[in-house]
mmCIF file of C-alpha atoms in Angstrom:
data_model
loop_
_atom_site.group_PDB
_atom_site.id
_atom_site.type_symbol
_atom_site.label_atom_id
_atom_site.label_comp_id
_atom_site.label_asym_id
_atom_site.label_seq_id
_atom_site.Cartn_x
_atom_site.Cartn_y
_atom_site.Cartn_z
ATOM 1 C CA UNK A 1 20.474 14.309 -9.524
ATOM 2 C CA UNK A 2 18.519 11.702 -11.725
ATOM 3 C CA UNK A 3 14.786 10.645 -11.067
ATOM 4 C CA UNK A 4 13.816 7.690 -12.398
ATOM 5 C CA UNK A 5 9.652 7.607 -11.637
ATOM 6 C CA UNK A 6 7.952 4.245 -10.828
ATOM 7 C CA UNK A 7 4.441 5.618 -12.022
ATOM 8 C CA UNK A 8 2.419 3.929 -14.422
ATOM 9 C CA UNK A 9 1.161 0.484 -14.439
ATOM 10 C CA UNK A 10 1.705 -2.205 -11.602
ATOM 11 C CA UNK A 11 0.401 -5.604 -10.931
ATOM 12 C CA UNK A 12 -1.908 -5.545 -7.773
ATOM 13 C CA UNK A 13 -2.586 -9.004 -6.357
ATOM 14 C CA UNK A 14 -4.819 -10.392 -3.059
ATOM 15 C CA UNK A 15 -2.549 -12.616 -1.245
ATOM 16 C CA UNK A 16 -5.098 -15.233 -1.231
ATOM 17 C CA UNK A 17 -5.377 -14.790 -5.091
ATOM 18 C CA UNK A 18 -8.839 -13.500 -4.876
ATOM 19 C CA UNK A 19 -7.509 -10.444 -6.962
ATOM 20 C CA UNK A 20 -5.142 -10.640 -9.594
ATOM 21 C CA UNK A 21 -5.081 -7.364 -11.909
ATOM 22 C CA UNK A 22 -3.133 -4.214 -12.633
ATOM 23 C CA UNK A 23 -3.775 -0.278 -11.994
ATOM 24 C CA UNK A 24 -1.772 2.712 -11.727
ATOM 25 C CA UNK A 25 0.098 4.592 -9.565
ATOM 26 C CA UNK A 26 -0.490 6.979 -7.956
ATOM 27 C CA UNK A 27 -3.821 5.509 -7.547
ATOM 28 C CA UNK A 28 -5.473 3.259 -5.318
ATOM 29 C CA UNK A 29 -7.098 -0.147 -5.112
ATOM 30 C CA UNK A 30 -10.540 0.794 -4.755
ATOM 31 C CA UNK A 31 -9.925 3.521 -8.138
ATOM 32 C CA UNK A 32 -9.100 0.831 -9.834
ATOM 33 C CA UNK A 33 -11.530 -1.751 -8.720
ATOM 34 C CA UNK A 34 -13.933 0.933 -9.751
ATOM 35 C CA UNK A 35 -12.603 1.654 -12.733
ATOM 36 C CA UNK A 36 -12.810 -1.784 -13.305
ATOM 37 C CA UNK A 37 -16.436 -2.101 -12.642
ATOM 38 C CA UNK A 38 -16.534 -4.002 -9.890
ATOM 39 C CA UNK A 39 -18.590 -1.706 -8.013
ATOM 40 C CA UNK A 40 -21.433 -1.585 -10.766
ATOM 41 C CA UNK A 41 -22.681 1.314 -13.233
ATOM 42 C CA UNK A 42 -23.161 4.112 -10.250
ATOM 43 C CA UNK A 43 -20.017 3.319 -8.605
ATOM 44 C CA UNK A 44 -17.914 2.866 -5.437
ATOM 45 C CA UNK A 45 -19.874 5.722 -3.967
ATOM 46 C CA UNK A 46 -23.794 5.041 -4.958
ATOM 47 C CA UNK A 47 -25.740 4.082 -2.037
ATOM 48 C CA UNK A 48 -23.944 1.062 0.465
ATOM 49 C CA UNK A 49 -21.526 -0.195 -2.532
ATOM 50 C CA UNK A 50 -18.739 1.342 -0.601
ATOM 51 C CA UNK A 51 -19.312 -1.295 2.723
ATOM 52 C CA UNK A 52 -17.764 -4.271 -0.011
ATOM 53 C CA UNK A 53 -15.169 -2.002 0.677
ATOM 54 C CA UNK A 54 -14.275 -3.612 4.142
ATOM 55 C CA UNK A 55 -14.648 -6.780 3.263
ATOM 56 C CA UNK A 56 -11.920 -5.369 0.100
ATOM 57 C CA UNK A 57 -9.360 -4.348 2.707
ATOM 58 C CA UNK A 58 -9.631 -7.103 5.251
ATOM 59 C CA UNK A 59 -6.800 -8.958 3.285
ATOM 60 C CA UNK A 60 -3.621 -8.346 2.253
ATOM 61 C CA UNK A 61 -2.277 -7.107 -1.210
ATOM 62 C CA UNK A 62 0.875 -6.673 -3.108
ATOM 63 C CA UNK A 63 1.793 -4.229 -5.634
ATOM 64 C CA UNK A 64 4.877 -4.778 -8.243
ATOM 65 C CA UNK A 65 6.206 -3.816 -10.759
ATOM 66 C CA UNK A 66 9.980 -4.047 -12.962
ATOM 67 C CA UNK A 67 12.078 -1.048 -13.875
ATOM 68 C CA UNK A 68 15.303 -0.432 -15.488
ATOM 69 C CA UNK A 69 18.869 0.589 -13.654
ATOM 70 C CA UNK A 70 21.514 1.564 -16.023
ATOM 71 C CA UNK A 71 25.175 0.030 -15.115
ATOM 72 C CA UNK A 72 26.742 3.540 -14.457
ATOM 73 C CA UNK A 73 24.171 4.803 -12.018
ATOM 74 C CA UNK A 74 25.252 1.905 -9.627
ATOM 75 C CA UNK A 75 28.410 3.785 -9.067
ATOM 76 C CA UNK A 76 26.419 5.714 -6.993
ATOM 77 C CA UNK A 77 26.981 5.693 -2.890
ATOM 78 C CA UNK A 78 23.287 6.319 -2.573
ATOM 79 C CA UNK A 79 20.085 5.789 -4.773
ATOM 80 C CA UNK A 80 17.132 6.577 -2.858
ATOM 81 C CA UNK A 81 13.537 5.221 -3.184
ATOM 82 C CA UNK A 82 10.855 7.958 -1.783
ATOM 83 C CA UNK A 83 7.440 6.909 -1.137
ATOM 84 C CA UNK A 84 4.558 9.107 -0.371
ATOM 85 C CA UNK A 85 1.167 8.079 0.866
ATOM 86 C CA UNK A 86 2.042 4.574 1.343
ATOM 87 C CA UNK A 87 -1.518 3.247 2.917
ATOM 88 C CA UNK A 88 -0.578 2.373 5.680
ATOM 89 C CA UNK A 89 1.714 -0.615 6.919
ATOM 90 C CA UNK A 90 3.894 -2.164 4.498
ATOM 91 C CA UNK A 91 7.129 -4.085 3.302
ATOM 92 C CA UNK A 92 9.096 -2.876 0.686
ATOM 93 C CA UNK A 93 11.178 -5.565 -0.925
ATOM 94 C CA UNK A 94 13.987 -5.062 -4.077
ATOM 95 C CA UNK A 95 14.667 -7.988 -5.953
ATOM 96 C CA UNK A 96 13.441 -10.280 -3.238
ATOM 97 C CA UNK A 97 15.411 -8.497 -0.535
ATOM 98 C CA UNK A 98 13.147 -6.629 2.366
ATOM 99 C CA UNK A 99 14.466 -3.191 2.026
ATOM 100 C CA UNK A 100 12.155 -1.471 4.939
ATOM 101 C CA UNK A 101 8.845 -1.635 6.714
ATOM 102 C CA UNK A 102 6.245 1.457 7.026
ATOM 103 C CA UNK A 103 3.710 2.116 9.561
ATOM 104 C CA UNK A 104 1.887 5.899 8.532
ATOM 105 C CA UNK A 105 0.382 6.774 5.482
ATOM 106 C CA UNK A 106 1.060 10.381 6.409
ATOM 107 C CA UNK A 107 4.455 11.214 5.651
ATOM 108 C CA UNK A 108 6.952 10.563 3.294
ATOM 109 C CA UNK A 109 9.260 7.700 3.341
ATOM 110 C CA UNK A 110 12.327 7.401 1.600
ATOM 111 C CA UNK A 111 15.186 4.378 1.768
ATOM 112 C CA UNK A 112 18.591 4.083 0.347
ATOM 113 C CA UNK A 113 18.289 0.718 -1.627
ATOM 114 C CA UNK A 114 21.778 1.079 -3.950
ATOM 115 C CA UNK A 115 23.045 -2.326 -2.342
ATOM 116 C CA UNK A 116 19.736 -3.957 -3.626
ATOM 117 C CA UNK A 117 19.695 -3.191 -7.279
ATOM 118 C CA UNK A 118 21.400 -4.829 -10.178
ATOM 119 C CA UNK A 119 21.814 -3.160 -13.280
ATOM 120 C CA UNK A 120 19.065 -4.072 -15.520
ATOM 121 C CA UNK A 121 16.284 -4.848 -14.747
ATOM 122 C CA UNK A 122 14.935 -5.435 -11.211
ATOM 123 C CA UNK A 123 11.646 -5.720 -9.269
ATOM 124 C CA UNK A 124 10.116 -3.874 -6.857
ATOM 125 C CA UNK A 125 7.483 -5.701 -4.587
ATOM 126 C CA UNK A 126 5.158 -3.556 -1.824
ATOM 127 C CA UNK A 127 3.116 -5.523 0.567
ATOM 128 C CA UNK A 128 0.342 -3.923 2.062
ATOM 129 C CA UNK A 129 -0.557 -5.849 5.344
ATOM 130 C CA UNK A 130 -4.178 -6.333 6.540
ATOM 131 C CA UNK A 131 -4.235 -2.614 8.038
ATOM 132 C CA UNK A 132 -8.524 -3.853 9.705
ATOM 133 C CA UNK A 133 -6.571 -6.655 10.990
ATOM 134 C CA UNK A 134 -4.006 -4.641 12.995
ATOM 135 C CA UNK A 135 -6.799 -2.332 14.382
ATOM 136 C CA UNK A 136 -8.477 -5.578 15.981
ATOM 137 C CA UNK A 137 -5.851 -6.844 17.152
ATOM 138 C CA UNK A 138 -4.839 -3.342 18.456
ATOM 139 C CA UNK A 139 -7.999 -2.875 20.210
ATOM 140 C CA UNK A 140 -7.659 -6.131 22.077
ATOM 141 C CA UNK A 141 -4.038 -5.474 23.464
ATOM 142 C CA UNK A 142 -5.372 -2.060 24.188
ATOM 143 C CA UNK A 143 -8.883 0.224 24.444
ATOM 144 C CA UNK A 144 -8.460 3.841 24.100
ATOM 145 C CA UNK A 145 -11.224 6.605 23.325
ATOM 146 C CA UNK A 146 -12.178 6.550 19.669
ATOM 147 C CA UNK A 147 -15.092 8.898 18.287
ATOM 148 C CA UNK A 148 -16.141 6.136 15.826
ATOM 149 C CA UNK A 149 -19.654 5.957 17.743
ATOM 150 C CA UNK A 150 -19.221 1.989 17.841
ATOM 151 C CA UNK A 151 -18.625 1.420 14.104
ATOM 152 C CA UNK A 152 -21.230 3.441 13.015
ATOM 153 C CA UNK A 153 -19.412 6.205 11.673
ATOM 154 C CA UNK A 154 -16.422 5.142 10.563
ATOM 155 C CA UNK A 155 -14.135 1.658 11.468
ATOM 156 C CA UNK A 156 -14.481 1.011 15.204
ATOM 157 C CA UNK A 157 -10.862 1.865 16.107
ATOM 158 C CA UNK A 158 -9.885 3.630 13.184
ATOM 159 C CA UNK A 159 -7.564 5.602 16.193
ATOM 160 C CA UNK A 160 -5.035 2.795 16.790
ATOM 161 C CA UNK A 161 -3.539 3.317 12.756
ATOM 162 C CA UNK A 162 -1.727 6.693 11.361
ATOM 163 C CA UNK A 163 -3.578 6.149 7.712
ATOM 164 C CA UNK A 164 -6.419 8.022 5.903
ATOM 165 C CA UNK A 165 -9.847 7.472 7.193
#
């Protein structure tokens, strides 16, 4: 079996273009905002710098990258992508083409995408969909029990998504 590892450095853009910058992976957004600075000197965590955090994640973002396929390993019946800790609902797309859709940060995911490469080089795309949207528009079709106090504790609804809190 061959691994070929898509860590390292990927381009992370807002789909509004409000963000346009690159971090790595694994990793996160809000890492690499902070790394970044963007959350000041003390950082994401340092008094209430982490509620710019919501208004952060109430937008969607895409992370790519390129990577290299050699000619001979597209003999293969099956190459797989795996995917752990994808937060939280996603698209995955190869070279343009929508490969699969995710929906729970925790587990692992993992896709045959042999009939999407090329040999040479090819793109991967992820697209992280508004995951604070989804939760309102959750709670509207539907109100179930949540211990978020109102919003005080956590995001008010946090219940109706399978990601990290």
């Amino acid at each position: 079996m061959k691994l070929l590892s898509l860590n390292g450095i990927w381009n992370i853009k807002s789909k509004k273009g409000e963000y346009d910058l690159q971090g790595d992976v694994p990793g996160s957004l809000f890492y690499t905002l902070e790394q970044r600075g963007d959350f000041g000197e003390e950082g994401l965590f340092f008094r209430e710098n982490n509620l710019v955090c919501l208004d952060i994640a109430d937008r969607d973002f895409s992370w790519s990258r390129e990577f290299t396929i050699e000619d001979k390993l597209l003999k293969s019946d099956f190459i797989f992508l795996e995917a752990d800790g994808l937060d939280t609902l996603t698209e995955i797309y190869i070279n343009g083409n929508r490969i699969a859709e995710t929906d729970n940060m925790h587990r692992t995911w993992r896709f045959n995408i042999v009939e999407a490469l090329q040999s040479g080089e090819n793109t991967i795309e992820i697209k992280f969909k508004n995951s604070l949207e989804f939760i309102r528009k959750e709670r509207e079709r539907r109100q179930i029990f949540s211990a978020d106090h109102g919003g005080t504790i956590s995001v008010q609804g946090f219940n109706m998504i399978r990601k990290s809190h």
